[in-house]
Coordinates of C-alpha atoms and ligand atoms in Angstrom, one line a residue:
X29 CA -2.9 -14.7 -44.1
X30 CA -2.9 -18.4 -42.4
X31 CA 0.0 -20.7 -42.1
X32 CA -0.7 -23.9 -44.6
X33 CA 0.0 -27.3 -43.1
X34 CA 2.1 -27.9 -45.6
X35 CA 4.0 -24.9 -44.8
X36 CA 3.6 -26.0 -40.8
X37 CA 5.2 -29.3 -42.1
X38 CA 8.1 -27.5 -43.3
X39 CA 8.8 -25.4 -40.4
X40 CA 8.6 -29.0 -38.7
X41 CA 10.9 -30.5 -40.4
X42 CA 13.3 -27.5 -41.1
X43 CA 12.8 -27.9 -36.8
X44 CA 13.9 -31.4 -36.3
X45 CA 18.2 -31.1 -37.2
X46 CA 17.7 -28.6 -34.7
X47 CA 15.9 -30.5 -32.1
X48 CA 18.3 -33.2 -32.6
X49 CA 20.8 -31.2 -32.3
X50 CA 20.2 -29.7 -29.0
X51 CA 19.2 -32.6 -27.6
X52 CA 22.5 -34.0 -28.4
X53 CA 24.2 -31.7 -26.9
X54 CA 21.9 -31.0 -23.9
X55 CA 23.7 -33.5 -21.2
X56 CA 27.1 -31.9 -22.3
X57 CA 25.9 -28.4 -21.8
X58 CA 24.4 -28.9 -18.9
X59 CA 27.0 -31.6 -17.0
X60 CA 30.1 -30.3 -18.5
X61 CA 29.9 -26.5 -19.6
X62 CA 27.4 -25.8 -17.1
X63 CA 27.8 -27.4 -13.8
X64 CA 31.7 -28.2 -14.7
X65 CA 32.8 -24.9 -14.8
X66 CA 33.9 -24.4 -11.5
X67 CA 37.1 -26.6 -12.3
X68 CA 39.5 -26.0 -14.9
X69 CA 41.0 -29.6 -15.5
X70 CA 39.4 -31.7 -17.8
X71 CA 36.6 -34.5 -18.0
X72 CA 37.9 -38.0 -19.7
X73 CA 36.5 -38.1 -23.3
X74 CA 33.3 -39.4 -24.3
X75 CA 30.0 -37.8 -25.0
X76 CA 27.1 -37.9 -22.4
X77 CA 24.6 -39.1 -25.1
X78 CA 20.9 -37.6 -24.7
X79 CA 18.9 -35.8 -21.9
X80 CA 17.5 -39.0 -18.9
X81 CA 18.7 -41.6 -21.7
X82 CA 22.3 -41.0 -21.9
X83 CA 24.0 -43.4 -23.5
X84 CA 21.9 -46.2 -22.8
X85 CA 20.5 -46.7 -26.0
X86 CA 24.1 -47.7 -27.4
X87 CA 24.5 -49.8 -24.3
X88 CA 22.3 -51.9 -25.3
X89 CA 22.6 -52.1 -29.1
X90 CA 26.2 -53.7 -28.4
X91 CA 24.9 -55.4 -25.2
X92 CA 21.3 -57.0 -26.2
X93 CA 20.9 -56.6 -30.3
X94 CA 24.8 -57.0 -31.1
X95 CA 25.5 -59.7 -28.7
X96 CA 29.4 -58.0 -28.6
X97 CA 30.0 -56.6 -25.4
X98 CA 33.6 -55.4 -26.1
X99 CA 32.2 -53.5 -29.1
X100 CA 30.7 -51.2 -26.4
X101 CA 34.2 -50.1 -25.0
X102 CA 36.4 -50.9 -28.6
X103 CA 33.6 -48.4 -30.0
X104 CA 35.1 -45.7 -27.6
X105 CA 38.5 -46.5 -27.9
X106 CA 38.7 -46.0 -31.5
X107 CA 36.7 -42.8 -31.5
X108 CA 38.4 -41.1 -28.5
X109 CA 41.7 -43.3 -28.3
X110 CA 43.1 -45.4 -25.8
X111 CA 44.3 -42.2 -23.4
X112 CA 44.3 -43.5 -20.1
X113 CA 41.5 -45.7 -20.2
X114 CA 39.0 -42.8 -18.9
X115 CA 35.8 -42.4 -20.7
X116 CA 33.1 -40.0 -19.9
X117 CA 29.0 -41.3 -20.7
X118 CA 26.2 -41.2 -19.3
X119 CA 24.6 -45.1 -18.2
X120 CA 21.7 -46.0 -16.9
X121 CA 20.3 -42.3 -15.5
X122 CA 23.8 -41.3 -13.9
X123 CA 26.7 -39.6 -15.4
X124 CA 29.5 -41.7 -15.3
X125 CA 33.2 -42.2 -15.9
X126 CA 34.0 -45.7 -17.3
X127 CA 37.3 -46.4 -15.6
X128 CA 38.9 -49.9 -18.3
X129 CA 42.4 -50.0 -17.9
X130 CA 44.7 -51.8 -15.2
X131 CA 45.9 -49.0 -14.0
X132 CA 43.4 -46.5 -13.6
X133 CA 41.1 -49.4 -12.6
X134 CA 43.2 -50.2 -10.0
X135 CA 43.7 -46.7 -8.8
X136 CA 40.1 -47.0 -7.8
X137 CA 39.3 -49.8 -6.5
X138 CA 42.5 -49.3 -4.4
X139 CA 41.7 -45.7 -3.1
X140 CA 40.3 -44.7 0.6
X141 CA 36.8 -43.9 0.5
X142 CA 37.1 -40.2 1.1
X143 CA 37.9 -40.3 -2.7
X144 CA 35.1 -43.2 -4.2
X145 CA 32.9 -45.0 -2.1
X146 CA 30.9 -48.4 -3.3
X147 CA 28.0 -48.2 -4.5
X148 CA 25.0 -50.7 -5.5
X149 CA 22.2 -50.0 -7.4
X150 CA 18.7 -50.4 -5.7
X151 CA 20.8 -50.9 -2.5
X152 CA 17.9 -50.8 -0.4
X153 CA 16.6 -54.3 -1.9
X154 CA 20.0 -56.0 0.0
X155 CA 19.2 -53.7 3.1
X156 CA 20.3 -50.7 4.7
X157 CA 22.6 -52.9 7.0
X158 CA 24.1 -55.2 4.1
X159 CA 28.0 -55.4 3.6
X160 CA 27.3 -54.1 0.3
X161 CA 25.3 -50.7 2.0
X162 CA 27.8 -49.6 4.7
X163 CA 30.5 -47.9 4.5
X164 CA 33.4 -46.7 6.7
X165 CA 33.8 -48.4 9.8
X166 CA 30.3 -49.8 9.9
X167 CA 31.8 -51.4 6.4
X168 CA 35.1 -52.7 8.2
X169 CA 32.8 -54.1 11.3
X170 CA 30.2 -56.2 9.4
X171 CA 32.9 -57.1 6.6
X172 CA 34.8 -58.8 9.4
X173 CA 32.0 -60.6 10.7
X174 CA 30.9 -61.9 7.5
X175 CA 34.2 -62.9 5.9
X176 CA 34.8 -65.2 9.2
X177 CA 31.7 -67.1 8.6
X178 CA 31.9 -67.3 4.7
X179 CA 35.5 -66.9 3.6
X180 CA 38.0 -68.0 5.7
X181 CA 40.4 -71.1 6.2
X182 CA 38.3 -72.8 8.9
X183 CA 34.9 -71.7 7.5
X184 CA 36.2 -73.4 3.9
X185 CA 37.2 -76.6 5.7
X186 CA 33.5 -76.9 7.1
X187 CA 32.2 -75.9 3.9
X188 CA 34.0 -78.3 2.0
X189 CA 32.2 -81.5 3.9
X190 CA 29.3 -80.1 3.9
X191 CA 28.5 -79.2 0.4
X192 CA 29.9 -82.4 -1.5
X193 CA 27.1 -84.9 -0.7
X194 CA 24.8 -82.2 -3.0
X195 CA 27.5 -82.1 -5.4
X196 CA 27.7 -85.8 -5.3
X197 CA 24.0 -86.2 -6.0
X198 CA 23.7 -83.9 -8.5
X199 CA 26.0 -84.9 -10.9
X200 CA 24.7 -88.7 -10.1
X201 CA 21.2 -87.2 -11.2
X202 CA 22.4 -85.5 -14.5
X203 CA 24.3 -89.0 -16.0
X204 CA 20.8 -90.7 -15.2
X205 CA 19.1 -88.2 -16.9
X206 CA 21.4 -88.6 -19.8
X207 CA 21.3 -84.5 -20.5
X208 CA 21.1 -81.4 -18.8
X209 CA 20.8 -77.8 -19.5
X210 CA 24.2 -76.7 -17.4
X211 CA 23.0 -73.2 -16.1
X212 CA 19.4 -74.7 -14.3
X213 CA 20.8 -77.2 -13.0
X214 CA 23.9 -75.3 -11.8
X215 CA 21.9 -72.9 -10.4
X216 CA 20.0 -75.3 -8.5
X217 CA 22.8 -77.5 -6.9
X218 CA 23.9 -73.9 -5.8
X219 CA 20.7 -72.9 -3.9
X220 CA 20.6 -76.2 -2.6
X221 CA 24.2 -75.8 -1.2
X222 CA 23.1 -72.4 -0.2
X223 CA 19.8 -73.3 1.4
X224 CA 22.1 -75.8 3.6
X225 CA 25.2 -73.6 4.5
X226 CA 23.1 -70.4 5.1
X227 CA 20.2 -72.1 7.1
X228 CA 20.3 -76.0 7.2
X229 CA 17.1 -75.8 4.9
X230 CA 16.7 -78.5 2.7
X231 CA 15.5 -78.8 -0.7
X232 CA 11.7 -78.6 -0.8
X233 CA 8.5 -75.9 -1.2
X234 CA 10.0 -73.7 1.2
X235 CA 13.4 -73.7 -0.4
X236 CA 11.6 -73.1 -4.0
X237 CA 9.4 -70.3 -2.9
X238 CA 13.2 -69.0 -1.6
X239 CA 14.7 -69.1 -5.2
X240 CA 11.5 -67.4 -6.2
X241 CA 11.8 -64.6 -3.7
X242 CA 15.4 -64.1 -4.8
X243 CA 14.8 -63.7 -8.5
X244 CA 12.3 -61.1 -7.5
X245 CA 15.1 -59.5 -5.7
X246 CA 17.4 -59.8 -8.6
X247 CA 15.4 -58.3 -11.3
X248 CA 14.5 -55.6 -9.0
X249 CA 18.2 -54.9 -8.6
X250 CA 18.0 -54.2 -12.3
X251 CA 15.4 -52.5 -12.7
X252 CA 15.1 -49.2 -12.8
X253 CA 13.8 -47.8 -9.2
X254 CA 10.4 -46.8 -9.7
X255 CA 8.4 -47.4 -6.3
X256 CA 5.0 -48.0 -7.6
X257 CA 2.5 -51.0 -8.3
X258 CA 3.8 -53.3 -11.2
X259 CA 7.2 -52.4 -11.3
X260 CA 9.9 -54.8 -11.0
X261 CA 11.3 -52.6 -8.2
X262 CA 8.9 -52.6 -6.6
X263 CA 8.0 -56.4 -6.6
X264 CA 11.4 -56.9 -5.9
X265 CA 10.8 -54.8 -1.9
X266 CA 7.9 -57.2 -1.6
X267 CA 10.5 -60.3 -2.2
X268 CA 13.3 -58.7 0.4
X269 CA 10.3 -57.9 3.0
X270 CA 9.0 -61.7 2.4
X271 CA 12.7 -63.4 2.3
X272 CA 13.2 -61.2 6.2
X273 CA 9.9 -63.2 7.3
X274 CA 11.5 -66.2 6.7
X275 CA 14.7 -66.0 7.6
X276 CA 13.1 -63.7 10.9
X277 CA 11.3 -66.7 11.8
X278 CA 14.1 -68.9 11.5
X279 CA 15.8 -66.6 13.4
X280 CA 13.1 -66.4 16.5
X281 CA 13.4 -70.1 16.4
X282 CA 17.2 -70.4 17.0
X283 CA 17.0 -67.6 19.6
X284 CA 14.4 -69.3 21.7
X285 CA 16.2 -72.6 21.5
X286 CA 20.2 -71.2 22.5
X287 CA 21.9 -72.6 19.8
X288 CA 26.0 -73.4 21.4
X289 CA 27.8 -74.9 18.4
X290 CA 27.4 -72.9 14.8
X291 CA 25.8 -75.3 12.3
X292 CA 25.1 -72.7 9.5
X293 CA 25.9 -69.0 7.9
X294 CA 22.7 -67.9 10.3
X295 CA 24.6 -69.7 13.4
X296 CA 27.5 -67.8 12.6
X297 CA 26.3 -64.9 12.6
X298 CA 24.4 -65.0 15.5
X299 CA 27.5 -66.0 17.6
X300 CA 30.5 -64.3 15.8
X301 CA 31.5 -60.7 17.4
X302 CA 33.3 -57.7 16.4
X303 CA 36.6 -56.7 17.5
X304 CA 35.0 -54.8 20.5
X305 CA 32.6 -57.7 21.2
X306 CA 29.9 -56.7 19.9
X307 CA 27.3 -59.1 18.1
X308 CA 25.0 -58.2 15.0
X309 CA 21.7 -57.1 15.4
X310 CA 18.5 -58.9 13.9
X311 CA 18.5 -56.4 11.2
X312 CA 21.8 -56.7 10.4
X313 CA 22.1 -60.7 10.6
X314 CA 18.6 -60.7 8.1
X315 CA 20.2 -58.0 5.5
X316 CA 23.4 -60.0 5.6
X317 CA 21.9 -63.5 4.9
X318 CA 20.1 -62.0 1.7
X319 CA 23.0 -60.3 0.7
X320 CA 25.1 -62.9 0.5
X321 CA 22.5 -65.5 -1.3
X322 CA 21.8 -62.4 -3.8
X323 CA 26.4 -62.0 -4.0
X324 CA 26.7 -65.7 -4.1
X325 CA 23.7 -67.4 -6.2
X326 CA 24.0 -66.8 -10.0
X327 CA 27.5 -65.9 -9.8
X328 CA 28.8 -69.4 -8.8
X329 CA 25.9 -71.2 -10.7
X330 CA 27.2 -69.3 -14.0
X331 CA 31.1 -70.0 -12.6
X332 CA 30.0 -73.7 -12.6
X333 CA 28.2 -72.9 -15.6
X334 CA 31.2 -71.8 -17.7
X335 CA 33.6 -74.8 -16.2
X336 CA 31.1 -77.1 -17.9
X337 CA 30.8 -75.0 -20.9
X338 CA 34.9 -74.6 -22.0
X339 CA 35.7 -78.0 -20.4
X340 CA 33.3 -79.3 -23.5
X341 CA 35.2 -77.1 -25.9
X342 CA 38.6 -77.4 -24.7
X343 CA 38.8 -81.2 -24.2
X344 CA 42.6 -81.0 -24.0
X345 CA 42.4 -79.3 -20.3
X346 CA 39.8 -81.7 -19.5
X347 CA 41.9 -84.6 -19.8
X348 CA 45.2 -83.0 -17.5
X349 CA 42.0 -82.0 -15.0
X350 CA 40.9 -85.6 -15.3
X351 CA 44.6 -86.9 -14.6
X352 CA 45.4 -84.4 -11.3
X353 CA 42.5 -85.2 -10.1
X354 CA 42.3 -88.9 -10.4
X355 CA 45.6 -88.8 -8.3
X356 CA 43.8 -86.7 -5.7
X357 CA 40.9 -89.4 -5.2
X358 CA 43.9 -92.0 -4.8
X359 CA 45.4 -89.8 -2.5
X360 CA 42.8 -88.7 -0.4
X361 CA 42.6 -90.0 3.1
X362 CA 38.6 -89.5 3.7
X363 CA 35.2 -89.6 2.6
X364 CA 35.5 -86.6 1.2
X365 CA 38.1 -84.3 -0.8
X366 CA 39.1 -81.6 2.1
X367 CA 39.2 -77.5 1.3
X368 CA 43.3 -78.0 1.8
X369 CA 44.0 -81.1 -0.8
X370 CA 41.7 -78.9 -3.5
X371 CA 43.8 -75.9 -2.5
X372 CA 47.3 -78.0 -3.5
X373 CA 46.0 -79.2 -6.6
X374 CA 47.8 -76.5 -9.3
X375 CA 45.9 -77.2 -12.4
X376 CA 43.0 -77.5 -10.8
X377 CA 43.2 -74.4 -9.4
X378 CA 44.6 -72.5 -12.8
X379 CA 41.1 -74.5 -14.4
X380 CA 39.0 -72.4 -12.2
X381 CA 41.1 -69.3 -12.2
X382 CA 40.8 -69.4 -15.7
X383 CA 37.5 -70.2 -16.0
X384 CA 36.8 -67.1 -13.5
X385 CA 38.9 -64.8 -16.4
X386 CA 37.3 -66.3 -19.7
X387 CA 33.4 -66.5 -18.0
X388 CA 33.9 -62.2 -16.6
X389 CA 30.7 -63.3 -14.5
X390 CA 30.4 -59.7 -13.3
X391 CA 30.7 -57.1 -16.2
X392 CA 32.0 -54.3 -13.5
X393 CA 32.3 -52.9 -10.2
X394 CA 30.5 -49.7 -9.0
X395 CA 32.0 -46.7 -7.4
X396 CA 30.8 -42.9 -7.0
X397 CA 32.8 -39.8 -6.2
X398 CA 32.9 -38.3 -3.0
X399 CA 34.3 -35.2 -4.1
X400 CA 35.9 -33.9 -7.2
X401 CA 39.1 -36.6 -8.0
X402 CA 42.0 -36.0 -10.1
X403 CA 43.6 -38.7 -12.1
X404 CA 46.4 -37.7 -14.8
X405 CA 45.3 -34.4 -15.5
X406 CA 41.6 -35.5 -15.6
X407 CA 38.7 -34.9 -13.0
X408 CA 36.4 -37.6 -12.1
X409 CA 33.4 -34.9 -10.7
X410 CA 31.9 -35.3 -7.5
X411 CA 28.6 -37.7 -7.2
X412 CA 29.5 -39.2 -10.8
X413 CA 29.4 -42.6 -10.7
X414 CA 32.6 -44.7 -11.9
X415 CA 31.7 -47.8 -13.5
X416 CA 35.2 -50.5 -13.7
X417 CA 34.8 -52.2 -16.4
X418 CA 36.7 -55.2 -15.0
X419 CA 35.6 -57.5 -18.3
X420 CA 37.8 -55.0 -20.6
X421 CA 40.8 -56.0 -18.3
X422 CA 40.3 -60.0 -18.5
X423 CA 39.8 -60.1 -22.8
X424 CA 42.9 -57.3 -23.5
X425 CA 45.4 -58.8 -25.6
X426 CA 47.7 -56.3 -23.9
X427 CA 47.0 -58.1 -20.2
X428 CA 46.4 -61.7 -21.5
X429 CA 48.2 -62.8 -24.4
X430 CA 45.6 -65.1 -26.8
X431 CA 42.9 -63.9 -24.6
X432 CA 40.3 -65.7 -26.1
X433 CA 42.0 -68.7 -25.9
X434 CA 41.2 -70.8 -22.7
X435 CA 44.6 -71.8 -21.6
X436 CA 45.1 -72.2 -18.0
X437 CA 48.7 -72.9 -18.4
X438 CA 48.9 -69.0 -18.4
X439 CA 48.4 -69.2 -14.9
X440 CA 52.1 -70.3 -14.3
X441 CA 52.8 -67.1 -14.1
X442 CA 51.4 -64.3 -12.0
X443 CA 49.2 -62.0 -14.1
X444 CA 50.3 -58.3 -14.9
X445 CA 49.5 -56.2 -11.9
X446 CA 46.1 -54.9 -11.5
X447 CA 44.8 -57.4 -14.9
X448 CA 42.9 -59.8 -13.1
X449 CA 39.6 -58.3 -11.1
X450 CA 37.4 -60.8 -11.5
X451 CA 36.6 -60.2 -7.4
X452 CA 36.4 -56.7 -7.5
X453 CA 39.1 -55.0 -5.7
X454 CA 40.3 -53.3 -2.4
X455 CA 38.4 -53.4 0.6
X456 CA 35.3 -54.1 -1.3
X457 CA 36.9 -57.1 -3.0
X458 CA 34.2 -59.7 -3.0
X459 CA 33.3 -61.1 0.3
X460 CA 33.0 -65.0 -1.1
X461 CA 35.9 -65.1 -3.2
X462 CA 37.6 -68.5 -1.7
X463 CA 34.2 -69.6 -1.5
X464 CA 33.5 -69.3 -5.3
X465 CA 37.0 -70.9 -5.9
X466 CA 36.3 -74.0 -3.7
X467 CA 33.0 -74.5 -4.9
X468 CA 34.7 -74.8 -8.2
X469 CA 37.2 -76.9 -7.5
X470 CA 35.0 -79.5 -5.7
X471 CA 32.8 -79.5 -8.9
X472 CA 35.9 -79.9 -11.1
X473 CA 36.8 -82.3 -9.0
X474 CA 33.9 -84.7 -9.1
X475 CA 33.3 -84.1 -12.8
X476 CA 36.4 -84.5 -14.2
X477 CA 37.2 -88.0 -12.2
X478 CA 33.4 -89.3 -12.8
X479 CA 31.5 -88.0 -16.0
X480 CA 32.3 -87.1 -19.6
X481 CA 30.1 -84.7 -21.4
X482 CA 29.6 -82.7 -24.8
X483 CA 28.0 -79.5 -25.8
X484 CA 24.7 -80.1 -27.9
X485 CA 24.7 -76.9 -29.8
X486 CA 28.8 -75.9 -29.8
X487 CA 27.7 -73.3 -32.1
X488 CA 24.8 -71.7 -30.4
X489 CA 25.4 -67.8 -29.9
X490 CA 25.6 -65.6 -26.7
X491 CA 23.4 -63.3 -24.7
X492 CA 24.9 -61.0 -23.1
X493 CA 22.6 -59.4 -20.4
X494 CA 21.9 -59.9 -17.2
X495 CA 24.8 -61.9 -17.8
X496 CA 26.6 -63.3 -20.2
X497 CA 25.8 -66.9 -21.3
X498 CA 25.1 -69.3 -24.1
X499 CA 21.8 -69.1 -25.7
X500 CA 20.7 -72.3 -24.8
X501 CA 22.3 -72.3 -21.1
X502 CA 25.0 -74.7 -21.8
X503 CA 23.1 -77.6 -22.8
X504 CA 25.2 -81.1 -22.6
X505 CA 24.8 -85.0 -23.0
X506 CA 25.9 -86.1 -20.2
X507 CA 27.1 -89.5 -18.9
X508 CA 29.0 -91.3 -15.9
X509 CA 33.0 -92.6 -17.7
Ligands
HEM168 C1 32.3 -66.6 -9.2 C2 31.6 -66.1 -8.2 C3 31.6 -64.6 -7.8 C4 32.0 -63.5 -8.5 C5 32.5 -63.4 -9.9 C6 31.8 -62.4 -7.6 C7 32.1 -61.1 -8.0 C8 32.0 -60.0 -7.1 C9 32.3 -58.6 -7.4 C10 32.9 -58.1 -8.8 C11 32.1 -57.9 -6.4 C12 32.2 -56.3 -6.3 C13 33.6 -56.0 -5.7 C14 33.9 -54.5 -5.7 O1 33.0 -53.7 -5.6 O2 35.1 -54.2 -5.8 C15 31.5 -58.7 -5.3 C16 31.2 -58.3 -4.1 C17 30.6 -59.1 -3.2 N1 30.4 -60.5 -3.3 FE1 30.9 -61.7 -4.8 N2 31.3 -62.8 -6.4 C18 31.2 -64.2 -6.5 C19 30.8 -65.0 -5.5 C20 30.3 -64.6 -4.2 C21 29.9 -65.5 -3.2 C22 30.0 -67.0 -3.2 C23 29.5 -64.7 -2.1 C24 29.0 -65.1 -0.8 C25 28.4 -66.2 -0.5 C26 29.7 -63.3 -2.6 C27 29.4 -62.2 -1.8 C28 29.8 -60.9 -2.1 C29 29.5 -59.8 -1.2 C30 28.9 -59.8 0.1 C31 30.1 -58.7 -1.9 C32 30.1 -57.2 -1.3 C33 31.5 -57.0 -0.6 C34 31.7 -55.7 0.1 O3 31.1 -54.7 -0.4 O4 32.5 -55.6 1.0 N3 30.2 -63.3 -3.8 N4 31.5 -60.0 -5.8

């Protein structure tokens, strides 16, 4: 006798609680009962979500439909407790431990990398040779190399001079136009400061088809790596192969004409030498420049971004900006404000700490297991990724009292150990750090002693992914006081 559809129906949906619920439990069977067996300590809690999926779906309910980030992690927290900030999931096609408390957090971003080594994804859109690719020694030799020319006291003095006249212009150009939208133009003050540090390129076609290339690179970063025609992956190794033919051919150029005194990034690292003299290679010098535009772009345009933004809100800090920094344009004995009178200027320097805390420009910092690690009777298995969710450390009401609240008189006081990653942290802290910060304080600076400025939609809501920012991108009315 036949089967009826209606009775195939039936055995269809009598079927489906049992589909779902193997394929809810699928990623624990197989990544914690299965291949976990060989080690009797536990995993942190959590629930590795479906089979290739994981828990992305929830990611981005909270992250993209929500609009709450922090309902992501609170969502764990009350359903697994606060424990010691472990939770096990399963993100974007790894399975991962979210590491979200200070102290954990810091326990790895602080430990050698024969526990957790860095890792990127779509790393080989920077280059196998980036700072952000190499490990070890190879990690220590570039880092050195790169942190000379970028981020340290000498290197901040040049930059200082050299990127105010933009600075300078831009705001000019905003007050005339009576209006901006803060994050384009933001960004494109920043590429033009970029474009003159990294290769004394001013703005122009060439400079434009640059940011283009780079926002290839960017979404490709992002995306997920699939290496054939359409995808943004793959785009994104056409925009890294294009960006090396520019920069390569700037490179040729400065090779054939002997270049003596450093002008630029590309300059610097031509000339600068590791500690057993050796210089970087044309690879390495090419990976480097686009790693650093792809470390340093959007973050400091969003930084600047955010200054604008809670400056408009909080008008309160504006005004003791406004009055330090009048006193420093009295004070100041050139041209120019220098990278050592921003550095003595407290508040302003607590403005852009706090504006680095409130704006949690990058969500987290990635790490993988080298082999099997152990923290408080939990394992963190080998080849998981770790994902520190630095952003959970910055909006804690346990770390920062008020946390919301954007009050950079907090900053009289040290924060709580390990509460305050905005950088990153050990030797992988970000390579542009003091960079970021004067780049802020200049801005602050010339904003707070030339312009005032509103929000025009002080309502408007969030996004939250790539990054998180106001709907409309900070627009403003904008004038000169
Ligand atoms: C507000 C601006 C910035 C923020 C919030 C930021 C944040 C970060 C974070 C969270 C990391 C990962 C650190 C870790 O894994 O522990 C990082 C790494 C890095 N950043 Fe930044 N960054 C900013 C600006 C810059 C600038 C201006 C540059 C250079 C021009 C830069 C270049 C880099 C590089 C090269 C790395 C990799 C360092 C390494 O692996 O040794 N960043 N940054």
């Amino acid at each position: 006798m036949g089967v009826t559809t209606t009775e195939w129906i039936g055995v269809i949906l009598g079927c489906l609680p049992l589909l779902g619920f193997v394929l809810w439990w699928w990623n624990e069977l197989w990544y914690v009962v299965l291949r976990g067996r060989d080690s009797n300590k536990k995993l942190p809690p959590g629930h590795l979500g479906l089979p290739f999926i994981g828990d992305t779906v929830t990611f981005l309910w909270y992250f993209k439909f929500l609009r709450r980030p922090d309902g992501y992690i609170n969502a764990k927290r009350r359903k697994y407790g606060e424990g010691e900030g472990l939770f096990r999931t399963h993100l974007f096609g790894s399975p991962s431990i979210i590491a979200c408390e200070p102290l954990v957090t810091k326990f790895v971003l602080q430990s050698s990398e024969d526990k957790f080594i860095s890792e990127w994804p779509n790393i080989a859109l920077l280059g196998p040779t980036s700072l952000n690719a190499v490990q070890g020694k190879e990690h220590a030799r570039i880092r050195s190399v790169v942190t000379n020319a970028v981020n340290r006291r000498d290197a901040l003095r040049r930059i200082a001079l050299l990127i105010q006249p933009r600075v300078v212009a831009a705001l000019d150009s905003w007050a005339q136009k009576g209006g901006i939208n803060a994050y384009l133009e933001t960004k494109k003050v920043t590429l033009e400061n970029i474009g003159k540090l990294f290769v004394s390129f001013e703005p122009g076609d060439l400079l434009d088809s640059i940011d283009e290339l780079f926002k290839g690179v960017l979404n490709g970063i992002r995306a997920y790596p699939l290496d054939f025609p359409g995808t943004a992956y793959r785009h994104g190794l056409k925009c890294k192969k294009k960006l090396d033919e520019i920069f390569g051919k700037e490179l040729q150029k400065r090779k054939n004409m002997k270049v003596v005194e450093p002008v630029d990034l590309m300059d610097g690292l031509m000339q600068i030498k590791d500690e057993e003299g050796n210089i970087l290679s044309d690879t390495e010098i090419l990976d480097n420049m686009v790693s650093l535009v792809v470390g340093g772009y959007t973050s400091t345009a969003l930084a600047s971004m955010w200054a604008i933004y809670f400056l408009a809100k909080f008008p309160n800090v504006l005004h003791r900006l406004r009055e330090e920094n009048m006193a420093l344009r009295k004070a100041k004995t050139g041209d120019f404000i220098t990278a050592e009178e921003i550095s003595k200027a407290k508040y302003t320097n607590m403005v852009v700490e706090e504006t680095l805390r409130m704006g949690n420009i990058s969500l987290s910092a990635f790490r993988s297991t080298v082999k099997e690690v152990e923290y408080k009777g939990y394992k963190l298995p080998q080849g998981w990724r770790v994902i520190v969710w630095l952003r959970n450390l910055h909006i804690d009401p346990k770390n920062f009292e008020d946390p919301m609240c954007f009050n950079p008189d907090r900053w009289n006081e040290p924060p709580k150990p390990g509460t305050f990653q905005v950088f990153g942290g050990g030797k992988r802290i970000c390579a542009g750090n003091m960079l970021a910060r004067l780049q802020l304080g200049i801005l602050l600076h010339y904003l707070s002693t030339g312009y005032k400025w509103e929000l025009v939609n002080p309502e408007d809501g969030m996004v939250c992914l790539p990054h998180q920012k106001p709907e409309d991108g900070a627009e403003v009315f904008f004038s000169a006081l």
